[in-house]
Structure formats: structure tokens, C-alpha cells
XYZ file of N, CA and C in Angstrom:
837
model
N -244.694 -17.537 36.261
C -245.630 -18.329 37.073
C -246.769 -18.159 35.829
N -247.771 -19.367 35.959
C -248.518 -19.593 35.309
C -249.639 -18.552 35.414
N -250.689 -18.243 34.256
C -251.691 -17.173 34.541
C -252.801 -17.847 34.783
N -253.727 -17.193 35.339
C -255.086 -18.099 35.678
C -255.741 -18.720 34.622
N -256.326 -20.152 34.773
C -256.859 -20.336 33.569
C -257.948 -19.564 33.297
N -258.513 -19.526 32.094
C -259.761 -18.463 31.762
C -260.882 -19.425 32.200
N -261.688 -18.682 32.057
C -263.193 -19.237 32.773
C -263.448 -20.356 31.915
N -264.123 -21.395 32.278
C -264.427 -22.728 31.209
C -265.770 -22.012 30.417
N -265.436 -22.346 29.340
C -266.740 -22.143 27.991
C -268.027 -23.483 28.350
N -267.530 -24.516 29.428
C -268.921 -25.016 30.104
C -269.612 -24.557 30.847
N -270.585 -23.806 30.579
C -271.609 -23.459 31.718
C -272.501 -24.451 31.772
N -273.077 -24.507 33.384
C -274.077 -25.289 33.598
C -275.217 -24.921 33.641
N -276.423 -25.414 33.296
C -277.931 -25.250 32.980
C -278.589 -24.957 34.204
N -279.045 -23.902 34.850
C -279.628 -23.983 35.952
C -281.146 -24.297 36.117
N -281.853 -24.774 34.991
C -283.090 -25.028 34.869
C -283.350 -25.879 35.567
N -284.490 -26.279 36.305
C -285.345 -27.584 37.065
C -284.649 -28.126 38.306
N -283.430 -27.054 38.956
C -282.677 -27.401 40.189
C -283.318 -26.518 41.390
N -283.729 -27.095 42.064
C -283.878 -26.683 43.443
C -282.927 -27.364 44.721
N -282.492 -26.581 45.564
C -281.677 -26.831 46.620
C -282.658 -27.521 47.468
N -281.532 -28.770 47.891
C -282.335 -29.444 48.872
C -283.193 -28.571 49.902
N -284.287 -28.968 50.801
C -284.850 -28.116 51.648
C -283.796 -28.310 53.058
N -284.095 -27.579 54.018
C -283.350 -27.542 55.120
C -284.436 -27.818 56.005
N -284.327 -28.479 57.053
C -285.181 -28.654 58.061
C -285.331 -27.326 58.885
N -286.937 -27.290 59.191
C -287.015 -25.989 59.934
C -286.713 -26.272 61.667
N -286.059 -24.937 62.098
C -286.094 -24.988 63.316
C -286.948 -25.253 64.414
N -286.655 -26.418 65.336
C -287.545 -26.961 66.430
C -287.176 -26.246 67.461
N -288.294 -26.101 68.557
C -287.964 -25.506 69.914
C -287.953 -26.924 70.410
N -286.787 -26.851 71.340
C -286.604 -28.167 72.353
C -287.870 -27.712 73.788
N -288.060 -28.725 74.176
C -288.835 -28.882 75.392
C -288.255 -28.027 76.237
N -289.133 -27.061 77.360
C -288.584 -26.450 78.345
C -288.060 -26.874 79.582
N -286.755 -27.018 79.710
C -286.363 -27.641 80.960
C -286.001 -26.660 81.902
N -286.240 -27.199 83.295
C -285.727 -26.382 84.487
C -284.151 -27.004 84.643
N -283.030 -25.748 84.885
C -281.916 -26.216 85.392
C -281.586 -26.679 86.627
N -280.851 -27.138 86.916
C -280.378 -27.605 88.287
C -280.363 -26.375 89.513
N -280.611 -26.569 90.569
C -280.806 -25.423 91.325
C -279.341 -25.065 91.628
N -278.457 -25.662 91.431
C -277.149 -25.104 91.641
C -276.684 -24.029 90.684
N -277.676 -24.128 89.570
C -277.142 -23.313 88.559
C -277.525 -21.869 88.952
N -276.734 -20.909 88.218
C -277.483 -19.211 88.538
C -278.463 -18.980 87.355
N -278.508 -19.920 86.235
C -278.857 -19.135 84.950
C -280.207 -19.649 85.051
N -281.160 -19.146 85.129
C -282.745 -19.267 85.187
C -283.201 -20.171 83.907
N -284.282 -20.946 84.080
C -284.940 -21.836 83.220
C -284.972 -21.125 82.061
N -284.676 -21.951 81.054
C -284.824 -21.319 79.245
C -285.187 -22.152 78.314
N -285.700 -21.812 77.320
C -285.909 -22.419 75.856
C -284.405 -22.417 75.084
N -284.192 -23.412 74.734
C -282.946 -23.382 73.415
C -283.804 -23.951 72.279
N -282.946 -23.981 71.393
C -283.447 -23.813 69.725
C -282.160 -24.573 69.196
N -283.013 -25.813 68.683
C -281.617 -26.548 67.791
C -282.026 -26.708 66.566
N -280.969 -26.138 65.867
C -281.093 -26.128 64.349
C -280.696 -27.669 63.330
N -281.197 -28.333 62.898
C -280.567 -29.171 62.091
C -280.805 -29.230 60.698
N -279.938 -29.678 59.952
C -280.139 -29.458 58.421
C -280.045 -31.005 57.692
N -281.266 -31.329 57.203
C -281.042 -32.758 56.439
C -280.182 -32.866 55.444
N -279.525 -34.050 55.292
C -278.378 -34.386 54.685
C -279.530 -35.099 53.400
N -279.108 -34.642 51.965
C -279.923 -35.224 51.180
C -279.516 -36.521 50.725
N -280.236 -37.496 50.503
C -280.149 -39.106 50.185
C -280.342 -39.294 48.844
N -281.168 -38.529 48.397
C -281.616 -38.731 46.444
C -279.915 -38.345 45.771
N -279.488 -39.643 45.214
C -278.428 -39.274 44.008
C -278.048 -37.621 43.514
N -279.296 -37.597 42.914
C -279.269 -36.055 42.325
C -279.054 -34.752 42.986
N -279.472 -34.784 44.479
C -279.431 -33.579 45.231
C -277.875 -33.894 45.971
N -277.575 -35.188 46.338
C -276.153 -35.070 46.956
C -275.121 -34.762 46.094
N -275.204 -34.894 44.321
C -274.396 -34.684 43.533
C -274.417 -33.119 43.710
N -275.589 -32.285 43.271
C -275.545 -30.925 43.279
C -275.131 -30.100 44.561
N -275.912 -30.612 45.859
C -275.684 -30.044 46.844
C -274.437 -30.144 47.717
N -273.834 -31.700 47.388
C -272.451 -32.092 48.294
C -271.744 -32.674 47.362
N -271.058 -31.633 46.446
C -269.579 -32.061 45.803
C -268.902 -32.362 46.609
N -268.391 -33.681 46.009
C -266.852 -33.764 46.953
C -266.951 -34.799 48.442
N -268.564 -35.116 48.084
C -268.767 -36.121 49.052
C -268.489 -37.431 48.558
N -267.933 -37.876 47.261
C -267.906 -39.303 46.643
C -267.320 -38.639 45.532
N -266.382 -39.709 44.824
C -265.917 -39.035 43.386
C -266.836 -38.479 42.336
N -266.243 -37.823 41.795
C -266.948 -37.045 40.753
C -267.662 -38.208 39.735
N -266.879 -39.207 39.166
C -267.245 -40.017 38.786
C -268.471 -41.277 38.852
N -268.400 -41.386 40.310
C -269.183 -42.242 40.683
C -270.516 -41.468 40.907
N -270.387 -40.107 41.520
C -271.454 -39.298 41.807
C -272.279 -38.892 41.037
N -271.799 -38.881 39.877
C -272.248 -38.671 38.129
C -273.371 -39.677 38.028
N -272.835 -41.066 38.033
C -273.424 -42.472 37.862
C -274.515 -42.765 38.724
N -274.526 -42.327 40.207
C -275.337 -42.559 40.678
C -276.386 -41.548 40.664
N -276.228 -40.050 40.530
C -277.026 -39.081 40.133
C -278.130 -39.399 39.144
N -277.264 -39.954 37.966
C -278.118 -40.267 36.663
C -279.197 -41.584 36.712
N -278.951 -42.539 37.730
C -279.418 -43.592 37.718
C -280.582 -43.270 38.730
N -280.316 -42.191 39.728
C -281.598 -41.861 40.597
C -282.494 -40.684 39.856
N -281.956 -40.130 38.904
C -282.754 -39.126 38.174
C -283.968 -40.451 37.214
N -283.662 -41.296 36.995
C -284.427 -42.064 36.007
C -285.529 -42.691 37.249
N -284.665 -43.238 38.052
C -285.503 -43.884 38.995
C -286.492 -42.683 39.590
N -286.191 -41.619 39.837
C -287.265 -40.498 39.965
C -288.347 -40.341 39.321
N -288.079 -40.577 37.835
C -288.910 -40.049 36.777
C -289.848 -41.084 36.456
N -289.376 -42.388 36.906
C -290.308 -43.837 36.808
C -291.393 -43.555 38.018
N -290.857 -43.171 39.376
C -291.829 -43.308 40.152
C -293.059 -42.154 39.921
N -292.524 -40.992 39.183
C -293.333 -40.000 39.170
C -294.118 -40.183 37.914
N -293.664 -41.259 36.915
C -294.451 -41.176 35.735
C -295.757 -42.524 36.300
N -295.094 -43.556 37.284
C -296.140 -44.168 37.450
C -297.279 -43.727 38.600
N -297.074 -42.843 39.361
C -298.038 -42.438 40.397
C -298.822 -41.107 39.291
N -298.550 -40.607 38.199
C -299.407 -39.749 37.317
C -300.327 -40.761 36.855
N -299.965 -42.162 36.402
C -300.505 -43.175 35.475
C -301.726 -43.648 36.528
N -301.467 -44.098 37.898
C -301.956 -44.298 38.499
C -303.425 -43.464 38.985
N -303.138 -41.832 39.300
C -304.226 -41.251 39.430
C -305.000 -41.033 37.950
N -304.230 -40.737 37.012
C -305.111 -40.801 35.661
C -306.008 -42.029 35.568
N -305.590 -43.383 35.734
C -306.452 -44.380 35.880
C -307.586 -44.131 36.703
N -307.586 -43.846 37.906
C -308.491 -43.663 39.116
C -309.392 -42.492 38.413
N -308.795 -41.592 37.963
C -309.646 -40.259 37.727
C -310.925 -40.783 36.019
N -310.144 -41.886 35.583
C -310.787 -42.267 34.275
C -311.917 -43.120 34.704
N -311.191 -43.985 35.570
C -312.701 -44.927 36.097
C -313.891 -44.399 36.713
N -313.891 -42.975 36.971
C -314.518 -42.222 38.030
C -315.483 -41.647 36.645
N -314.699 -41.359 35.697
C -315.229 -40.247 34.834
C -316.189 -40.600 33.837
N -316.369 -42.140 34.120
C -317.120 -42.742 32.847
C -318.586 -42.463 32.316
N -318.832 -42.022 33.335
C -320.329 -41.486 33.004
C -320.435 -39.791 32.768
N -319.275 -39.255 33.044
C -319.311 -37.520 32.078
C -319.287 -37.708 30.748
N -319.727 -36.292 30.225
C -319.836 -36.210 28.992
C -318.259 -36.126 28.137
N -318.327 -36.744 26.990
C -317.123 -37.149 26.375
C -316.237 -35.586 25.982
N -316.850 -34.533 26.169
C -316.070 -33.390 26.108
C -315.183 -33.295 27.399
N -315.826 -33.785 28.781
C -315.122 -33.555 29.814
C -313.958 -34.693 30.359
N -314.505 -35.704 29.654
C -313.302 -36.882 29.533
C -312.098 -36.544 29.046
N -312.575 -35.621 27.378
C -311.170 -35.389 26.812
C -310.579 -34.322 27.418
N -311.082 -33.581 28.072
C -310.033 -32.548 29.124
C -309.378 -33.039 30.319
N -310.022 -34.401 30.511
C -309.556 -34.544 31.921
C -308.059 -35.545 30.921
N -308.274 -36.214 29.867
C -306.999 -36.676 29.576
C -306.001 -35.877 28.837
N -306.231 -34.805 28.143
C -305.494 -33.714 28.339
C -304.607 -33.141 29.256
N -305.644 -33.195 30.332
C -305.115 -32.534 31.569
C -303.578 -33.325 31.937
N -304.250 -34.899 32.089
C -303.051 -35.776 32.437
C -301.991 -35.516 31.659
N -302.012 -35.748 29.995
C -300.816 -35.599 28.997
C -300.247 -34.411 29.449
N -300.610 -33.257 29.781
C -299.943 -32.180 29.718
C -299.333 -32.103 30.929
N -299.599 -32.974 32.331
C -298.722 -33.041 33.269
C -297.523 -34.246 32.861
N -297.594 -35.259 32.098
C -296.686 -36.080 31.665
C -295.484 -35.472 30.850
N -295.968 -34.187 30.103
C -295.189 -33.708 29.136
C -294.519 -32.949 29.985
N -294.894 -32.317 30.985
C -294.543 -30.864 31.894
C -293.397 -31.948 32.805
N -293.405 -33.230 33.124
C -292.439 -33.967 33.667
C -291.001 -34.320 32.712
N -291.451 -34.975 31.601
C -290.409 -35.190 30.936
C -289.561 -34.155 30.427
N -289.982 -32.669 30.568
C -289.081 -31.471 29.993
C -288.322 -31.363 31.464
N -289.082 -31.283 32.466
C -288.546 -31.086 33.759
C -287.176 -32.102 33.766
N -287.374 -33.478 33.658
C -286.401 -34.360 33.682
C -285.322 -34.302 32.468
N -285.603 -33.677 31.117
C -284.743 -33.577 30.323
C -283.837 -32.364 30.838
N -284.200 -31.219 31.263
C -283.800 -30.164 32.101
C -282.780 -30.881 32.967
N -282.962 -31.838 33.951
C -282.007 -32.046 34.747
C -280.836 -33.228 34.171
N -281.130 -33.578 33.129
C -280.667 -34.666 32.471
C -279.121 -34.004 31.976
N -279.685 -32.748 31.336
C -278.652 -31.928 30.787
C -277.810 -31.001 31.738
N -278.442 -30.538 32.606
C -277.587 -30.119 33.790
C -276.616 -30.420 34.405
N -277.059 -32.271 34.682
C -275.928 -33.245 34.579
C -274.714 -33.292 34.030
N -275.108 -33.489 32.958
C -274.234 -33.498 31.844
C -273.214 -32.090 31.745
N -273.826 -31.108 32.058
C -273.143 -29.748 31.738
C -272.296 -29.675 33.192
N -272.716 -29.730 34.402
C -272.328 -29.696 35.543
C -270.886 -30.798 35.732
N -270.905 -31.815 35.145
C -270.218 -32.922 35.356
C -268.817 -32.433 34.345
N -269.240 -32.257 33.004
C -268.393 -31.720 32.039
C -267.360 -30.507 32.787
N -268.140 -29.608 33.400
C -267.457 -28.125 34.113
C -266.469 -29.149 34.974
N -267.117 -29.839 36.218
C -266.389 -30.336 37.070
C -264.916 -31.188 36.530
N -265.233 -31.730 35.705
C -263.820 -32.666 34.877
C -262.930 -31.961 34.595
N -263.404 -30.583 33.879
C -262.151 -29.895 33.316
C -261.637 -29.188 34.558
N -261.990 -28.792 35.812
C -261.598 -28.460 36.653
C -260.566 -29.300 37.080
N -260.740 -30.790 37.217
C -260.220 -31.828 37.833
C -258.691 -32.206 36.632
N -259.337 -31.858 35.666
C -257.870 -32.128 34.672
C -257.325 -30.563 34.462
N -257.468 -29.371 35.021
C -257.111 -28.228 35.026
C -256.000 -28.369 36.454
N -256.249 -29.052 37.227
C -255.614 -28.965 38.409
C -254.301 -30.060 37.990
N -254.807 -31.168 37.014
C -253.678 -31.799 36.481
C -252.797 -31.344 35.924
N -253.163 -30.874 35.164
C -251.949 -29.994 33.976
C -251.341 -29.174 34.336
N -251.579 -28.125 35.829
C -251.036 -27.319 36.417
C -250.010 -27.844 37.241
N -250.420 -29.041 37.777
C -249.362 -29.681 38.809
C -248.300 -30.310 37.988
N -248.544 -30.655 36.769
C -247.829 -31.392 35.431
C -246.870 -30.560 35.225
N -247.368 -29.367 34.731
C -246.548 -28.191 34.290
C -245.491 -27.608 35.522
N -245.734 -27.602 36.680
C -244.906 -27.349 37.794
C -243.833 -28.560 37.887
N -244.188 -29.532 38.030
C -243.197 -30.562 37.868
C -242.568 -30.758 36.246
N -242.589 -30.267 35.095
C -241.944 -29.825 34.354
C -240.900 -28.803 34.628
N -241.304 -27.917 34.711
C -240.416 -26.597 35.155
C -239.562 -26.808 36.396
N -240.107 -27.439 37.185
C -238.739 -27.962 38.480
C -237.597 -28.983 37.950
N -238.115 -29.697 36.617
C -237.096 -30.896 36.156
C -236.076 -29.875 35.424
N -237.035 -28.625 34.664
C -235.830 -27.978 33.783
C -234.818 -27.149 34.706
N -234.954 -26.527 35.780
C -234.490 -26.297 36.601
C -233.586 -26.870 37.353
N -233.463 -28.138 37.099
C -232.650 -28.877 38.183
C -230.767 -28.366 37.665
N -230.524 -28.713 38.892
C -228.754 -28.162 38.621
C -227.697 -29.587 38.608
N -227.566 -30.040 37.666
C -227.848 -29.673 36.098
C -229.249 -30.393 35.846
N -230.421 -30.269 34.980
C -231.256 -30.942 34.657
C -231.116 -32.231 33.750
N -231.640 -33.102 34.388
C -231.709 -34.974 34.632
C -232.619 -34.969 33.101
N -231.767 -35.451 32.041
C -232.597 -35.685 31.055
C -233.967 -36.754 30.698
N -233.479 -37.753 31.995
C -234.734 -38.677 31.943
C -235.906 -37.960 32.690
N -235.419 -37.198 34.020
C -236.499 -36.994 34.663
C -237.317 -35.873 33.872
N -236.626 -34.584 33.285
C -237.374 -34.048 32.228
C -238.325 -34.746 31.378
N -237.661 -35.889 30.760
C -238.712 -36.163 29.713
C -240.099 -36.740 30.276
N -239.782 -37.626 31.540
C -240.967 -37.754 32.431
C -241.633 -36.664 32.742
N -241.322 -35.618 33.065
C -242.435 -34.834 33.413
C -242.970 -33.959 32.077
N -242.185 -33.871 31.091
C -242.870 -33.559 29.755
C -243.981 -34.484 29.280
N -243.591 -35.592 29.043
C -244.605 -36.318 28.913
C -245.908 -36.517 29.713
N -245.717 -36.265 31.020
C -247.056 -36.165 31.586
C -247.579 -35.104 31.885
N -246.823 -33.886 31.523
C -247.437 -32.461 30.941
C -248.457 -32.533 29.687
N -247.712 -33.218 28.877
C -248.435 -33.084 27.515
C -249.570 -34.185 27.411
N -249.621 -35.297 27.902
C -250.758 -35.970 28.202
C -251.918 -35.473 29.021
N -251.389 -34.434 30.005
C -252.771 -33.760 30.707
C -253.224 -32.680 29.529
N -252.652 -32.184 28.689
C -253.363 -30.986 28.131
C -254.097 -31.949 26.902
N -253.441 -32.699 26.460
C -254.231 -33.588 25.469
C -255.506 -34.251 26.069
N -255.385 -34.755 27.150
C -256.840 -34.877 28.063
C -257.704 -34.211 27.641
N -257.215 -32.915 27.967
C -258.332 -31.796 28.215
C -258.779 -31.580 27.007
N -257.818 -32.033 25.564
C -258.108 -31.801 24.284
C -259.490 -32.605 23.890
N -259.184 -33.870 24.275
C -260.258 -35.038 24.255
C -261.440 -34.654 24.857
N -261.186 -34.327 26.161
C -262.416 -33.982 26.921
C -263.527 -32.919 26.063
N -262.598 -31.906 25.545
C -263.099 -30.821 25.024
C -264.143 -31.247 23.995
N -263.467 -31.810 23.121
C -264.110 -32.305 21.798
C -265.004 -33.444 21.944
N -264.484 -34.345 22.808
C -266.106 -35.201 22.977
C -267.128 -34.376 23.587
N -267.250 -33.453 24.405
C -268.220 -32.821 25.082
C -268.914 -31.874 23.879
N -268.158 -31.283 22.738
C -268.740 -30.775 21.773
C -269.117 -31.364 21.031
N -268.856 -32.604 20.921
C -269.826 -33.740 20.071
C -270.887 -34.237 20.190
N -270.759 -34.167 21.836
C -272.252 -34.836 22.491
C -273.159 -33.437 22.527
N -272.854 -32.580 22.596
C -273.930 -31.179 22.747
C -274.229 -31.033 20.902
N -273.216 -31.464 20.298
C -273.491 -31.179 18.858
C -274.762 -32.482 18.466
N -274.580 -33.481 19.013
C -275.915 -34.509 18.721
C -277.074 -34.486 19.331
N -277.125 -34.057 20.519
C -278.374 -33.548 21.262
C -279.090 -32.083 21.068
N -278.190 -31.110 20.718
C -278.804 -29.946 20.478
C -277.354 -29.008 19.392
N -277.439 -29.251 18.328
C -277.172 -28.867 16.921
C -277.302 -26.938 17.231
N -278.129 -26.620 17.519
C -278.157 -25.163 17.864
C -277.068 -24.391 18.949
N -277.153 -25.108 19.935
C -276.332 -24.546 20.597
C -275.175 -25.230 20.766
N -274.599 -26.155 20.135
C -273.268 -26.611 19.868
C -272.515 -25.290 18.445
N -273.869 -25.401 17.717
C -272.996 -23.861 16.765
C -272.993 -22.719 17.584
N -273.441 -22.311 18.546
C -273.262 -20.985 19.709
C -272.210 -21.273 20.196
N -271.525 -22.516 20.870
C -270.344 -22.574 21.702
C -269.098 -22.896 20.448
N -269.205 -23.136 19.382
C -268.440 -23.504 18.152
C -267.042 -22.740 18.181
N -267.248 -21.247 18.366
C -266.137 -20.252 18.370
C -265.372 -20.439 19.650
N -266.178 -20.951 20.727
C -265.148 -20.768 22.140
C -264.580 -21.869 21.841
N -265.288 -23.111 21.671
C -264.586 -24.101 21.516
C -263.149 -24.207 20.643
N -263.307 -23.537 19.774
C -262.170 -23.706 18.658
C -260.914 -23.055 19.331
N -261.289 -21.571 20.076
C -260.298 -21.184 20.776
C -259.641 -21.616 21.942
N -260.891 -22.293 22.638
C -260.002 -22.953 23.724
C -258.993 -24.074 23.296
N -259.498 -25.094 21.841
C -258.529 -26.162 21.557
C -257.239 -25.121 21.230
N -257.105 -24.258 20.547
C -256.063 -23.141 19.957
C -255.256 -23.035 21.568
N -255.654 -22.323 22.321
C -254.958 -22.133 23.485
C -254.527 -23.123 24.350
N -254.730 -24.404 23.845
C -253.866 -25.692 24.489
C -253.167 -25.943 23.692
N -253.234 -25.736 22.232
C -252.463 -26.246 21.168
C -250.953 -25.103 21.685
N -251.522 -23.846 21.742
C -250.050 -22.804 21.936
C -249.372 -23.118 23.305
N -250.318 -23.269 24.435
C -249.676 -23.835 25.633
C -248.739 -24.939 25.451
N -248.954 -26.070 24.654
C -248.103 -27.237 24.720
C -246.629 -26.496 23.526
N -247.056 -25.930 22.815
C -246.000 -25.377 21.810
C -244.891 -24.473 22.715
N -245.815 -23.920 23.471
C -244.674 -22.713 24.497
C -243.762 -23.809 25.350
N -244.465 -24.714 25.960
C -243.682 -25.906 26.962
C -242.722 -26.265 25.987
N -242.904 -26.660 25.075
C -242.070 -27.418 24.159
C -241.020 -26.569 23.768
N -240.999 -25.210 23.394
C -240.084 -24.154 23.267
C -239.183 -23.961 24.348
N -239.552 -24.338 25.802
C -238.673 -24.142 26.669
C -237.474 -25.246 26.777
N -237.458 -26.088 25.725
C -236.537 -27.308 25.492
C -235.703 -26.737 25.104
N -235.842 -25.319 24.200
C -234.655 -24.844 23.307
C -233.833 -24.054 23.968
N -234.320 -23.793 25.268
C -233.536 -22.945 26.241
C -232.180 -23.831 26.709
N -232.156 -25.119 26.517
C -231.178 -26.039 26.504
C -230.616 -26.818 25.386
N -230.137 -26.116 24.624
C -229.543 -27.023 23.032
C -229.344 -28.417 23.481
N -228.622 -28.980 24.304
C -228.194 -30.141 24.578
C -229.719 -31.001 24.880
N -230.265 -30.764 25.720
C -231.467 -31.300 26.333
C -232.797 -31.557 24.978
N -232.598 -30.297 24.278
C -233.248 -29.853 23.010
C -232.725 -31.496 22.049
N -232.082 -31.218 22.183
C -231.245 -32.357 20.727
C -231.278 -33.858 21.143
N -231.500 -34.009 22.786
C -231.469 -35.259 23.299
C -232.975 -35.751 23.226
N -233.883 -34.818 23.513
C -235.300 -35.258 24.105
C -236.337 -34.781 22.678
N -236.168 -34.028 22.277
C -236.995 -33.708 21.366
C -237.416 -34.901 20.348
N -236.873 -35.616 19.641
C -236.926 -36.904 19.114
C -237.844 -37.848 19.580
N -237.825 -37.912 20.942
C -238.397 -38.671 21.769
C -239.817 -38.140 22.195
N -240.205 -36.927 21.892
C -241.207 -36.373 22.296
C -242.099 -36.032 21.007
N -241.432 -35.714 19.774
C -242.358 -35.530 19.025
C -243.406 -36.399 18.105
N -242.865 -38.004 18.205
C -243.540 -38.923 17.430
C -245.056 -39.003 18.626
N -244.662 -39.223 20.103
C -246.196 -38.844 20.732
C -247.071 -37.905 20.462
N -246.239 -36.938 20.524
C -247.189 -35.791 20.384
C -247.830 -35.369 19.198
N -247.250 -35.741 18.162
C -248.091 -35.776 17.101
C -249.211 -36.685 16.738
N -248.816 -37.895 17.177
C -249.822 -39.069 17.093
C -250.858 -38.439 17.982
N -250.836 -37.976 19.108
C -252.070 -37.750 19.929
C -252.813 -36.377 19.147
N -252.013 -35.760 18.111
C -252.228 -34.296 17.936
C -254.148 -34.337 17.276
N -254.969 -33.241 17.762
C -256.114 -33.038 17.410
C -256.325 -32.180 16.073
N -256.734 -32.644 15.142
C -257.290 -31.302 14.377
C -258.513 -30.850 14.353
N -258.210 -29.434 14.304
C -259.748 -28.669 14.401
C -260.771 -29.464 13.627
N -260.423 -29.796 12.776
C -261.663 -29.948 11.582
C -262.249 -31.520 12.188
N -262.345 -31.971 13.261
C -262.634 -33.180 14.095
C -264.084 -32.424 14.707
N -263.971 -31.288 15.243
C -265.342 -30.560 15.528
C -266.566 -30.824 14.568
N -266.173 -31.086 13.266
C -267.459 -31.705 12.623
C -267.571 -32.883 12.426
N -267.083 -33.881 13.223
C -267.485 -35.273 13.437
C -268.301 -35.404 14.870
N -269.669 -36.002 14.204
C -270.303 -36.528 15.405
C -269.856 -37.389 16.405
N -270.614 -37.273 17.628
C -270.179 -37.851 18.596
C -270.386 -39.611 18.579
N -269.409 -40.577 18.319
C -269.723 -41.863 18.521
C -270.562 -42.338 18.810
N -271.330 -43.156 18.658
C -272.573 -44.025 19.433
C -272.432 -44.605 20.573
N -271.100 -45.129 20.867
C -270.802 -45.547 22.071
C -270.290 -44.414 22.959
N -270.042 -43.224 23.047
C -269.355 -41.991 23.588
C -269.713 -42.118 24.880
N -268.463 -41.785 25.547
C -268.869 -41.817 27.016
C -269.780 -41.243 27.567
N -270.214 -39.768 27.198
C -271.103 -39.213 27.737
C -272.641 -40.372 27.776
N -272.921 -40.623 26.831
C -273.905 -41.371 26.429
C -273.851 -42.769 27.722
N -272.808 -42.966 27.499
C -272.737 -44.426 28.441
C -272.883 -44.014 30.007
N -272.943 -42.917 30.337
C -273.100 -42.375 31.394
C -272.389 -41.793 32.177
N -271.254 -40.627 31.314
C -270.834 -39.762 32.152
C -269.136 -39.699 31.054
N -268.426 -38.825 31.521
C -266.928 -38.703 30.736
C -266.305 -39.779 31.498
N -265.050 -39.962 30.670
C -264.524 -41.050 31.132
C -263.913 -40.800 32.559
N -263.280 -41.445 33.332
C -262.584 -40.917 34.758
C -261.383 -40.639 34.829
N -260.824 -39.846 35.306
C -259.443 -39.611 35.173
C -258.606 -41.014 35.449
N -257.388 -40.663 34.847
C -256.469 -41.752 34.856
C -255.571 -41.214 36.173
N -255.667 -42.079 36.991
C -254.861 -41.928 38.217
C -253.468 -41.744 37.676
N -253.099 -42.187 37.120
C -251.201 -42.874 36.758
C -251.032 -41.323 36.098
N -252.154 -40.662 35.526
C -251.377 -39.208 34.909
C -251.176 -38.121 36.223
């Protein structure tokens, strides 16, 4: 039985996120029960919870409501719309304050301008933190989905090997599905690292060793699974030639950690690529 997957090295950032508020408990109006009832009149309380509607709140507070990729894209769009609304409101207040301060001394007007500039800077820092949290959370959730696919594919491969007798075609299909799942995790891990390296080189340097270790673990898992074929020499002789070429063509060199994320990387375009249903 496969051991539990080690904790993902992709940890979401907790800055700037507040759980959506819950509605306060409200008392219902006192009502008199029918005379046929033995219970005295009383006051009951009904507790309702407001469902978040903003894409960011839905994404963080209600995972699984919609697909991961769709939820991430909506959250990212709503975050930018929220940012623009907040900026417009600050600029409106700034314009009003500036208009009312025309007769104030120059030093006071300068202080007023610095005040609103500080508000805008704080707003941008908060939005930047939420953007990063979105990316980190999305990466963590995608890793979890990929791990589920990989475990299911590995179970299918082991079941095919244990057939009596094992059917070569079934084993080959199951092994290819498993290797695709492992290679998908490799690509995702590498893309995420390259994205972090592009936006936060210091953080990328801190996580570099963990990323390398994670990629090595994936490599070892694939080699161990391929080694299971050797327990059946007939299967190994028939299937290994059909596996080696696609296996090596998709192999990732650890040196690719040095490569920057492509200009059109999936994270920059609005998230990691959605999982392939066929896998």
C-alpha cells in the first residue's frame, strides 16, 4: 500500500485574508402559540449565515462550490474589480478633500496629499498580498487534485499487474496513465517554481531545495513503478520498449529550475492549466 504523500511544499500565504462575516443572530417577534398547545408562548432565535457572493470570498471560504480552475479565474477577476472600485472611491474622496482645502496653507495641503497617497499604497499592498495568496492556494489545491489522480492511476497499474494472468495491453494503458500523472505533477511543480522565481526571487531561493527534493521523489516513484515490470520478465520484455521513449521524451532535467517562467506562462494568464479529464 502506498505511503501517505508528504506535505506539499506549496504553502498558501495567510496575509490580507479575512473570513467572510457571518450574519448576526436575530430574534424573531414573540408569537403566541395556539391554545391547544401545552407549550407556553416563547421567543425563538433563527441563525442565518450569509453566503459570500464575491469571487474571492467564495474561493477561499467555500472550496468545491465550482471547479478549481473556474473558481480561481473568477476570484482573480473579482479581486481586480474590487481593487478598481476601492481606488476610484479613494480618488473621489481625494478630489473632494483637495477641492475643500484650496484655502489651507501649503503644508496642510501637502499633508493631505501624503495621507491619500499612503492610503493608495496600503491598498496596493493588500491587493498584492491577496493576489499572491490566490496563486499559492490555487497551486496547493491543484497539487492535491494531481495527487488524487496519481494515486488512482497507481492503483489501476497495480491492479493490472496482479491480473491472472496480467494482460499486456491493460498493463500498458494503466502504466502510461500513471506516468502521465507523475509527469503532470513534475510540470506543475516546475511551472510554479518558475513563476515564484519571476515574481519573488528571494522566496524562490528559499524553496529551491524543497522543490528539487520533491522532483527527485517523483523521479524515484516512477523508477520504482517501472521496476515492478521486471517482476514479470515476459511483460518487461514486451512493454519496456513501448514505455521508454515517451518516458524519456517527457523527462524533466533538474537544471530547468534555472529557467525563468515563460512570458505566457499559465499562472500569468490566470492560473495553472486545468487538469486533463482524459488523464
